[in-house]
Tab-separated table of C-alpha atoms and ligand atoms in Angstrom:
chain	number	residue	atom	x	y	z
A	11	MET	CA	67.355	77.812	29.446
A	12	SER	CA	66.572	75.290	26.728
A	13	THR	CA	64.140	74.462	23.904
A	14	SER	CA	64.105	72.351	20.752
A	15	ALA	CA	63.212	73.172	17.159
A	16	HIS	CA	60.338	70.795	16.487
A	17	GLN	CA	58.707	71.593	19.818
A	18	ILE	CA	58.523	75.362	19.351
A	19	GLU	CA	59.307	76.546	15.832
A	20	GLY	CA	56.190	75.910	13.726
A	21	ALA	CA	56.557	77.343	10.183
A	22	VAL	CA	56.441	73.865	8.655
A	23	ASP	CA	55.843	75.427	5.258
A	24	GLN	CA	59.365	76.871	5.381
A	25	ARG	CA	61.204	73.571	5.775
A	26	GLY	CA	61.339	69.990	4.556
A	27	PRO	CA	59.245	67.372	6.371
A	28	SER	CA	60.723	65.427	9.275
A	29	VAL	CA	59.870	62.023	10.707
A	30	TRP	CA	57.817	63.808	13.352
A	31	ASP	CA	55.558	65.415	10.738
A	32	ALA	CA	54.833	61.983	9.285
A	33	PHE	CA	54.354	60.407	12.726
A	34	THR	CA	51.987	63.070	14.033
A	35	ALA	CA	49.901	62.905	10.849
A	36	LEU	CA	48.851	59.365	11.789
A	37	PRO	CA	45.803	59.197	14.092
A	38	GLY	CA	46.500	57.778	17.532
A	39	ASN	CA	50.209	58.631	17.716
A	40	VAL	CA	49.754	61.852	19.718
A	41	LYS	CA	47.450	61.751	22.747
A	42	ASP	CA	45.531	64.958	22.009
A	43	GLY	CA	45.728	64.513	18.237
A	44	THR	CA	47.775	67.702	17.767
A	45	THR	CA	50.856	68.372	15.654
A	46	ALA	CA	53.728	70.861	15.808
A	47	ALA	CA	52.705	72.610	12.590
A	48	VAL	CA	52.332	75.890	14.504
A	49	ALA	CA	53.728	74.927	17.936
A	50	CYS	CA	54.806	78.216	19.581
A	51	ASP	CA	55.283	79.938	16.222
A	52	HIS	CA	58.819	80.684	17.342
A	53	VAL	CA	60.184	81.199	13.816
A	54	ARG	CA	58.015	84.297	13.560
A	55	ARG	CA	58.160	85.318	17.214
A	56	TYR	CA	61.810	84.589	18.012
A	57	ARG	CA	62.553	88.201	18.906
A	58	GLU	CA	59.919	88.135	21.631
A	59	ASP	CA	61.291	84.805	22.878
A	60	VAL	CA	64.882	86.022	22.966
A	61	ALA	CA	63.694	89.066	24.936
A	62	LEU	CA	62.096	86.690	27.463
A	63	VAL	CA	65.397	84.813	27.773
A	64	ARG	CA	67.330	88.067	28.144
A	65	ASP	CA	64.967	89.483	30.764
A	66	LEU	CA	65.221	86.283	32.766
A	67	GLY	CA	68.914	87.006	33.179
A	68	VAL	CA	70.279	83.626	32.081
A	69	GLY	CA	73.734	83.457	30.541
A	70	ALA	CA	73.045	80.883	27.827
A	71	TYR	CA	70.206	79.629	25.651
A	72	ARG	CA	70.150	76.088	24.335
A	73	PHE	CA	68.060	75.655	21.183
A	74	SER	CA	68.154	73.086	18.414
A	75	VAL	CA	68.662	73.503	14.713
A	76	SER	CA	66.113	71.704	12.575
A	77	TRP	CA	67.999	69.528	10.086
A	78	PRO	CA	65.125	69.603	7.529
A	79	ARG	CA	64.911	73.403	7.821
A	80	VAL	CA	68.548	73.635	6.740
A	81	LEU	CA	68.617	70.689	4.319
A	82	PRO	CA	65.026	69.869	3.275
A	83	ASP	CA	66.108	66.537	1.764
A	84	GLY	CA	68.590	65.762	4.518
A	85	ALA	CA	71.539	66.230	2.150
A	86	GLY	CA	72.452	68.318	-0.873
A	87	ARG	CA	70.248	71.360	-1.481
A	88	VAL	CA	70.495	74.020	1.264
A	89	ASN	CA	67.359	75.988	2.190
A	90	ALA	CA	68.734	79.532	2.364
A	91	ARG	CA	65.632	80.761	4.205
A	92	GLY	CA	66.123	78.139	6.921
A	93	LEU	CA	69.783	78.916	7.437
A	94	ASP	CA	68.975	82.639	7.469
A	95	PHE	CA	66.586	82.023	10.373
A	96	TYR	CA	69.324	80.538	12.575
A	97	ASP	CA	71.672	83.301	11.527
A	98	ARG	CA	69.149	85.898	12.729
A	99	LEU	CA	68.409	83.961	15.912
A	100	VAL	CA	72.100	83.797	16.794
A	101	ASP	CA	72.521	87.513	16.078
A	102	GLU	CA	69.539	88.316	18.261
A	103	LEU	CA	70.922	86.229	21.139
A	104	CYS	CA	74.375	87.802	20.854
A	105	ALA	CA	72.841	91.293	20.818
A	106	ALA	CA	70.903	90.330	23.972
A	107	GLY	CA	74.121	89.203	25.675
A	108	VAL	CA	72.974	85.539	25.766
A	109	ARG	CA	75.367	82.761	24.673
A	110	PRO	CA	73.841	80.690	21.822
A	111	VAL	CA	74.204	76.938	22.403
A	112	PRO	CA	72.801	75.043	19.409
A	113	THR	CA	72.015	71.328	19.411
A	114	LEU	CA	72.302	69.814	15.955
A	115	PHE	CA	69.893	66.919	16.404
A	116	HIS	CA	66.840	66.865	18.641
A	117	TRP	CA	64.978	63.972	16.956
A	118	ASP	CA	63.644	65.641	13.779
A	119	THR	CA	65.351	63.502	11.136
A	120	PRO	CA	64.535	64.668	7.591
A	121	LEU	CA	61.805	62.407	6.223
A	122	ALA	CA	63.743	61.973	2.977
A	123	LEU	CA	66.496	60.197	4.928
A	124	GLU	CA	64.021	57.988	6.738
A	125	LYS	CA	62.958	56.686	3.355
A	126	ASP	CA	66.585	55.539	2.875
A	127	GLY	CA	66.605	53.708	6.216
A	128	GLY	CA	66.988	56.644	8.603
A	129	TRP	CA	69.281	55.954	11.542
A	130	LEU	CA	69.255	52.241	10.755
A	131	ALA	CA	71.463	53.192	7.810
A	132	ARG	CA	75.100	54.067	8.318
A	133	ALA	CA	74.865	56.707	5.548
A	134	THR	CA	72.676	58.841	7.856
A	135	ALA	CA	75.642	59.282	10.201
A	136	GLU	CA	77.745	60.597	7.316
A	137	ARG	CA	74.970	62.914	6.182
A	138	PHE	CA	74.611	64.225	9.715
A	139	ALA	CA	78.284	65.257	9.711
A	140	ALA	CA	77.849	66.998	6.353
A	141	TYR	CA	74.853	68.882	7.782
A	142	ALA	CA	76.888	69.859	10.863
A	143	ALA	CA	79.513	71.357	8.547
A	144	VAL	CA	76.872	73.434	6.709
A	145	VAL	CA	75.514	74.862	9.985
A	146	ALA	CA	78.978	75.541	11.409
A	147	ALA	CA	80.045	77.350	8.237
A	148	ARG	CA	77.127	79.754	8.659
A	149	ILE	CA	76.887	80.440	12.401
A	150	GLY	CA	80.168	79.048	13.760
A	151	ASP	CA	81.745	82.500	13.940
A	152	ARG	CA	79.282	83.479	16.726
A	153	VAL	CA	78.596	80.139	18.396
A	154	PRO	CA	80.990	79.340	21.241
A	155	THR	CA	79.449	76.029	22.358
A	156	TRP	CA	77.940	73.142	20.398
A	157	ILE	CA	75.847	70.091	21.230
A	158	THR	CA	75.726	67.279	18.686
A	159	LEU	CA	72.832	65.046	19.799
A	160	ASN	CA	69.999	65.305	22.273
A	161	GLU	CA	69.007	62.147	24.164
A	162	PRO	CA	69.996	59.490	21.645
A	163	ALA	CA	68.761	56.910	24.188
A	164	GLU	CA	65.163	58.166	23.949
A	165	HIS	CA	65.386	58.443	20.187
A	166	THR	CA	66.585	54.847	19.976
A	167	LEU	CA	64.271	53.353	22.596
A	168	LEU	CA	61.072	55.347	22.121
A	169	GLY	CA	61.406	55.987	18.394
A	170	HIS	CA	62.873	52.733	17.128
A	171	ALA	CA	62.450	50.021	19.789
A	172	LEU	CA	58.964	50.832	21.132
A	173	GLY	CA	57.401	52.893	18.338
A	174	GLN	CA	55.961	55.501	20.706
A	175	HIS	CA	57.918	58.362	19.144
A	176	ALA	CA	58.802	59.059	15.507
A	177	PRO	CA	59.677	57.283	13.315
A	178	GLY	CA	57.376	54.792	15.065
A	179	LYS	CA	59.457	51.637	14.591
A	180	ARG	CA	58.904	48.705	16.969
A	181	LEU	CA	62.123	46.794	16.601
A	182	LEU	CA	62.876	46.077	20.281
A	183	PHE	CA	66.538	44.988	20.463
A	184	ASP	CA	66.879	45.101	16.676
A	185	ALA	CA	66.879	48.886	17.135
A	186	LEU	CA	70.441	48.762	18.496
A	187	PRO	CA	72.106	49.677	15.157
A	188	VAL	CA	70.321	53.037	15.525
A	189	ALA	CA	72.336	53.640	18.684
A	190	HIS	CA	75.579	52.838	16.889
A	191	HIS	CA	74.791	55.111	13.948
A	192	LEU	CA	73.725	57.977	16.216
A	193	LEU	CA	77.015	57.619	18.073
A	194	LEU	CA	78.952	57.443	14.827
A	195	GLY	CA	77.075	60.504	13.560
A	196	HIS	CA	78.063	62.282	16.759
A	197	GLY	CA	81.747	61.379	16.302
A	198	LEU	CA	81.792	62.416	12.650
A	199	ALA	CA	79.996	65.670	13.507
A	200	VAL	CA	82.563	66.403	16.231
A	201	ALA	CA	85.288	66.072	13.576
A	202	ALA	CA	83.337	68.336	11.191
A	203	LEU	CA	82.795	70.948	13.902
A	204	ARG	CA	86.470	70.851	14.935
A	205	ALA	CA	87.469	71.271	11.274
A	206	ALA	CA	85.261	74.385	11.239
A	207	GLY	CA	87.087	75.742	14.296
A	208	ALA	CA	84.685	74.750	17.102
A	209	ARG	CA	86.398	74.552	20.480
A	210	ASP	CA	83.650	73.724	22.936
A	211	ILE	CA	81.640	70.619	22.058
A	212	GLY	CA	79.447	68.331	24.124
A	213	VAL	CA	76.530	65.933	23.803
A	214	ALA	CA	73.272	65.832	25.820
A	215	ASN	CA	72.449	62.362	27.156
A	216	SER	CA	69.606	61.452	29.445
A	217	HIS	CA	70.509	59.717	32.673
A	218	GLY	CA	68.833	58.733	35.910
A	219	PRO	CA	69.605	56.385	38.780
A	220	THR	CA	68.122	52.923	38.309
A	221	TRP	CA	66.851	51.386	41.525
A	222	PRO	CA	66.228	47.628	41.597
A	223	ALA	CA	62.682	46.796	42.746
A	224	SER	CA	64.126	44.397	45.366
A	225	ASP	CA	67.270	42.476	46.221
A	226	ALA	CA	66.002	39.400	44.393
A	227	PRO	CA	68.485	38.337	41.680
A	228	GLN	CA	65.809	38.594	38.922
A	229	ASP	CA	65.052	42.206	39.886
A	230	ARG	CA	68.737	43.104	40.099
A	231	GLU	CA	69.448	41.542	36.717
A	232	ALA	CA	66.531	43.400	35.117
A	233	ALA	CA	67.639	46.682	36.705
A	234	ASP	CA	71.217	46.149	35.478
A	235	LEU	CA	70.017	45.690	31.914
A	236	TYR	CA	67.846	48.807	32.124
A	237	ASP	CA	70.806	50.714	33.585
A	238	VAL	CA	72.957	49.649	30.648
A	239	LEU	CA	70.342	50.816	28.141
A	240	LEU	CA	69.653	54.160	29.790
A	241	ASN	CA	72.912	55.035	31.510
A	242	ARG	CA	75.725	53.249	29.665
A	243	LEU	CA	74.805	52.395	26.066
A	244	PHE	CA	75.838	55.889	24.960
A	245	SER	CA	78.192	57.126	27.651
A	246	ASP	CA	80.481	54.068	27.738
A	247	PRO	CA	81.490	54.276	24.062
A	248	LEU	CA	81.678	58.083	24.201
A	249	LEU	CA	83.838	58.200	27.311
A	250	THR	CA	85.706	54.878	27.297
A	251	GLY	CA	85.654	53.804	23.634
A	252	ARG	CA	83.888	50.518	24.497
A	253	TYR	CA	80.310	49.271	24.536
A	254	PRO	CA	79.022	47.744	27.784
A	255	GLU	CA	79.665	43.991	27.766
A	256	LEU	CA	75.984	43.119	28.060
A	257	ILE	CA	75.280	44.792	24.752
A	258	THR	CA	78.434	44.077	22.744
A	259	GLU	CA	77.332	40.820	21.190
A	260	LEU	CA	73.862	42.068	20.297
A	261	LEU	CA	75.138	45.272	18.797
A	262	CYS	CA	78.498	44.701	17.270
A	263	ALA	CA	78.287	41.525	15.176
A	264	ASP	CA	77.307	43.399	12.017
A	265	VAL	CA	79.588	46.419	12.330
A	266	PRO	CA	82.359	46.040	9.740
A	267	ASP	CA	85.049	48.109	11.507
A	268	LEU	CA	84.042	48.330	15.130
A	269	ALA	CA	87.431	49.505	16.429
A	270	GLY	CA	87.571	52.218	13.770
A	271	ASP	CA	84.038	53.408	14.578
A	272	LEU	CA	84.691	53.416	18.314
A	273	ALA	CA	87.781	55.559	17.799
A	274	VAL	CA	85.601	58.120	15.975
A	275	ILE	CA	82.856	57.921	18.611
A	276	ALA	CA	85.268	58.411	21.524
A	277	ALA	CA	86.817	61.610	20.151
A	278	PRO	CA	87.543	63.798	23.212
A	279	LEU	CA	84.688	66.034	24.354
A	280	ASP	CA	85.063	69.382	26.082
A	281	TRP	CA	82.195	68.596	28.421
A	282	TYR	CA	79.470	66.035	28.877
A	283	GLY	CA	75.780	66.971	29.043
A	284	VAL	CA	73.348	65.308	31.427
A	285	ASN	CA	69.567	65.564	31.045
A	286	PHE	CA	67.937	64.555	34.305
A	287	TYR	CA	64.271	64.231	35.209
A	288	GLN	CA	63.677	61.246	37.501
A	289	PRO	CA	65.062	57.974	38.857
A	290	THR	CA	63.509	54.679	37.741
A	291	LYS	CA	62.675	51.630	39.802
A	292	VAL	CA	62.995	48.462	37.748
A	293	GLY	CA	62.147	44.820	38.358
A	294	ALA	CA	61.893	41.517	36.543
A	295	PRO	CA	59.416	41.372	33.647
A	296	ARG	CA	55.739	40.846	34.471
A	297	PRO	CA	53.014	39.444	32.279
A	298	GLY	CA	51.060	42.012	30.301
A	299	ALA	CA	51.878	45.550	29.226
A	300	THR	CA	53.224	48.054	31.800
A	301	GLU	CA	52.190	51.703	31.965
A	302	PHE	CA	55.208	53.894	32.609
A	303	SER	CA	55.764	57.664	32.228
A	304	GLY	CA	52.893	57.956	29.795
A	305	LEU	CA	54.181	54.969	27.777
A	306	THR	CA	52.748	51.522	27.302
A	307	LEU	CA	55.627	49.059	27.474
A	308	PRO	CA	55.155	45.694	25.743
A	309	PRO	CA	55.405	42.468	27.787
A	310	GLU	CA	58.359	41.153	25.714
A	311	LEU	CA	60.774	43.553	27.426
A	312	PRO	CA	63.212	41.832	29.806
A	313	PHE	CA	62.461	44.358	32.574
A	314	SER	CA	59.488	46.235	33.946
A	315	PRO	CA	59.494	49.674	35.563
A	316	ARG	CA	57.702	49.916	38.915
A	317	PRO	CA	56.052	52.921	40.554
A	318	ILE	CA	58.188	54.975	42.915
A	319	THR	CA	56.035	55.930	45.861
A	320	GLY	CA	56.490	58.374	48.709
A	321	TYR	CA	57.440	61.414	46.612
A	322	PRO	CA	55.418	64.202	45.029
A	323	VAL	CA	54.785	63.701	41.314
A	324	THR	CA	54.597	66.083	38.375
A	325	ASP	CA	51.567	66.318	36.080
A	326	PHE	CA	53.305	63.648	33.979
A	327	GLY	CA	53.329	61.381	37.040
A	328	TRP	CA	57.132	61.569	37.264
A	329	PRO	CA	58.397	61.336	40.864
A	330	VAL	CA	60.188	64.424	42.151
A	331	VAL	CA	63.415	63.173	43.763
A	332	PRO	CA	66.105	65.865	43.864
A	333	ASP	CA	68.511	63.607	45.790
A	334	ALA	CA	68.538	61.327	42.764
A	335	LEU	CA	70.362	64.071	40.852
A	336	THR	CA	73.126	64.140	43.462
A	337	GLU	CA	73.243	60.330	43.369
A	338	LEU	CA	73.462	60.334	39.575
A	339	LEU	CA	76.304	62.852	39.427
A	340	LEU	CA	78.300	60.987	42.070
A	341	THR	CA	77.723	57.698	40.195
A	342	LEU	CA	78.926	59.176	36.912
A	343	ARG	CA	82.083	60.409	38.592
A	344	GLU	CA	82.651	57.050	40.247
A	345	ARG	CA	81.935	55.107	37.045
A	346	TYR	CA	84.124	57.115	34.671
A	347	GLY	CA	86.737	58.699	36.960
A	348	ASP	CA	89.279	60.746	34.998
A	349	ALA	CA	87.541	59.865	31.720
A	350	LEU	CA	84.577	62.049	32.745
A	351	PRO	CA	84.834	65.551	31.266
A	352	PRO	CA	83.339	68.515	33.131
A	353	LEU	CA	79.562	68.133	33.274
A	354	ILE	CA	76.761	70.452	32.255
A	355	ILE	CA	73.156	69.735	33.178
A	356	THR	CA	71.662	70.207	29.718
A	357	GLU	CA	68.035	69.638	30.809
A	358	ASN	CA	66.122	69.591	34.062
A	359	GLY	CA	62.524	70.589	34.575
A	360	CYS	CA	58.978	69.391	35.144
A	361	SER	CA	55.449	69.534	33.770
A	362	TYR	CA	52.854	71.413	35.806
A	363	ASP	CA	49.796	73.279	34.645
A	364	GLY	CA	48.890	76.826	35.711
A	365	LEU	CA	50.475	80.242	35.963
A	366	ASP	CA	51.085	80.121	39.699
A	367	ASP	CA	53.417	77.134	39.390
A	368	GLN	CA	54.738	76.907	42.953
A	369	ALA	CA	55.411	73.181	42.404
A	370	ARG	CA	57.840	74.002	39.584
A	371	ILE	CA	59.612	76.496	41.834
A	372	ALA	CA	59.980	73.775	44.467
A	373	TYR	CA	61.232	71.335	41.825
A	374	LEU	CA	63.866	73.706	40.434
A	375	ASP	CA	64.950	74.887	43.867
A	376	GLY	CA	65.301	71.291	45.077
A	377	HIS	CA	67.324	70.229	42.043
A	378	VAL	CA	69.667	73.214	42.134
A	379	ARG	CA	70.330	72.428	45.794
A	380	ALA	CA	70.962	68.782	44.865
A	381	LEU	CA	73.400	69.950	42.231
A	382	HIS	CA	75.211	72.027	44.831
A	383	ARG	CA	75.584	68.964	47.045
A	384	ALA	CA	77.300	67.182	44.144
A	385	LEU	CA	79.548	70.205	43.601
A	386	GLU	CA	80.478	70.184	47.287
A	387	SER	CA	81.448	66.531	46.904
A	388	GLY	CA	83.839	67.536	44.153
A	389	VAL	CA	81.859	66.759	40.978
A	390	ASP	CA	82.837	69.267	38.294
A	391	VAL	CA	79.535	70.723	37.027
A	392	ARG	CA	79.875	73.864	34.925
A	393	GLY	CA	76.308	74.772	33.980
A	394	TYR	CA	72.603	74.091	34.362
A	395	PHE	CA	69.930	74.502	31.681
A	396	VAL	CA	66.264	74.549	32.673
A	397	TRP	CA	63.834	72.681	30.425
A	398	SER	CA	61.989	74.679	29.114
A	399	LEU	CA	61.404	78.320	28.186
A	400	LEU	CA	57.908	77.874	26.720
A	401	ASP	CA	54.995	75.488	27.071
A	402	ASN	CA	55.466	73.516	23.877
A	403	PHE	CA	54.734	70.411	21.825
A	404	GLU	CA	55.611	67.587	24.215
A	405	TRP	CA	55.987	64.861	21.573
A	406	ALA	CA	53.494	61.987	21.931
A	407	GLU	CA	51.709	63.930	24.714
A	408	GLY	CA	50.912	66.841	22.398
A	409	TYR	CA	50.341	70.082	24.317
A	410	GLY	CA	49.018	68.301	27.405
A	411	GLN	CA	52.210	68.439	29.469
A	412	ARG	CA	53.480	71.940	30.194
A	413	PHE	CA	57.192	72.284	30.905
A	414	GLY	CA	57.491	76.034	30.243
A	415	LEU	CA	58.420	78.834	32.606
A	416	VAL	CA	56.397	80.906	30.178
A	417	HIS	CA	52.776	79.972	29.488
A	418	VAL	CA	51.663	79.907	25.851
A	419	ASP	CA	47.931	80.049	25.212
A	420	ALA	CA	45.858	79.107	22.177
A	421	THR	CA	46.432	82.565	20.685
A	422	LEU	CA	50.197	82.042	21.215
A	423	LYS	CA	50.329	84.830	23.772
A	424	ARG	CA	53.310	84.412	26.114
A	425	THR	CA	52.780	84.960	29.858
A	426	PRO	CA	55.651	84.451	32.298
A	427	LYS	CA	54.653	82.148	35.168
A	428	ALA	CA	55.509	82.493	38.837
A	429	SER	CA	58.556	80.230	38.231
A	430	TYR	CA	59.906	82.688	35.636
A	431	HIS	CA	59.707	85.562	38.107
A	432	TRP	CA	61.227	83.390	40.841
A	433	LEU	CA	64.155	82.349	38.652
A	434	ARG	CA	64.762	85.924	37.590
A	435	THR	CA	65.008	86.973	41.228
A	436	GLN	CA	67.388	84.095	41.964
A	437	LEU	CA	69.601	85.026	39.034
A	438	THR	CA	69.697	88.680	39.968
A	439	SER	CA	70.876	87.783	43.445
A	440	SER	CA	73.437	85.212	42.222
A	441	PRO	CA	74.086	85.323	38.473
A	442	SER	CA	75.112	82.076	36.740
A	443	GLY	CA	74.945	80.390	33.364
A	444	VAL	CA	71.558	78.754	33.652
B	503	IFM	O1	60.449	67.718	26.059
B	503	IFM	C1	61.430	66.753	26.261
B	503	IFM	C2	62.677	67.102	25.495
B	503	IFM	O2	62.440	67.243	24.133
B	503	IFM	C3	63.722	66.022	25.678
B	503	IFM	N1	63.930	65.759	27.082
B	503	IFM	C4	62.785	65.527	27.907
B	503	IFM	C5	61.777	66.655	27.732
B	503	IFM	C6	60.559	66.405	28.618
B	503	IFM	O3	59.949	65.216	28.286
């Protein structure tokens, strides 16, 4: 089961501001005009939430630590109250018999660092490692498994290339240094965590099969570029110590010691995390903006996503294609061979409204079966985290898309949905580390 800090915690008055606070304060950035100031009020209600996780019967709970809650200015002064919260949360999980799996960065960069260039600045990578050391020193004695970054691809593309997520930069390909600094931050944080005694470290990257819109060379070329950006920009350097050729020239010209950085980035991982939601069909660019997954993509992009028809869709309009998960896992194994560590599905889920969420049950059931097919073909997958425990703040969509197995209403009352009860029954009959 998984969540992230900014999406559920609330209690903004008890932490420093993040780029998401600044982004959501600007009219027009979030569809329903909401913010995560209260979100699910998890900081105050974490005991109730841990009880929900425990009663579900899952073995592990993936949450994220809010960097500005621990270090309000991103570096230097530690907010004792913030660190105390994670200390209590970890204790509560351990007492409930649930393995705590913290993610150190799920997009909420401290605003103070953004003013110094944010992830466009190399110094942010170094500060991230220092922050990782502070967190590990406090909760490392009880945390068996760590995740450095969540979906750096989305943070780079949506936050810095397209401006549809915080910090709202529209740099298109000039956003690529963000990718390098996120990767460097990951590598430096791995070293910091190892120095603090951590033994089980991974990263959560989003992936999905890219299907060319047709066999025409222009469509294939566009799909290849999209595949590099989504599926290889982060995993190639992490797993092979090299950037994909297509991107090397664009990205690496200004990096002073590329070989040195890549050696840090490619530090061995204990496992590799895959967030999967949907495949994407991609073709050559078309004139005008394209609507895709709730985003408006500008016409300057050298590719354009196309609708995938013939499958059910979630409330977000995302096609439900469980076989694409099997395809993805087989492709990763084929692409990276022995360089691929054991895998963990670090996110998989869907947005549907309503308490009787039979469609979510079908989605989860279909994807777990797809995962089993990959296992039967010999892919080493060690775990599966459902996204998400609670209906929460879904970034630029606000509260409009509901990914939770537990409904949260305007009064913040939690009500387990049909999918929660279904999963609990599944886990009782065959326990695993979901
Ligand atoms: O809610 C997000 C999460 O924060 C990152 N992965 C995708 C989810 C659904 O959009």
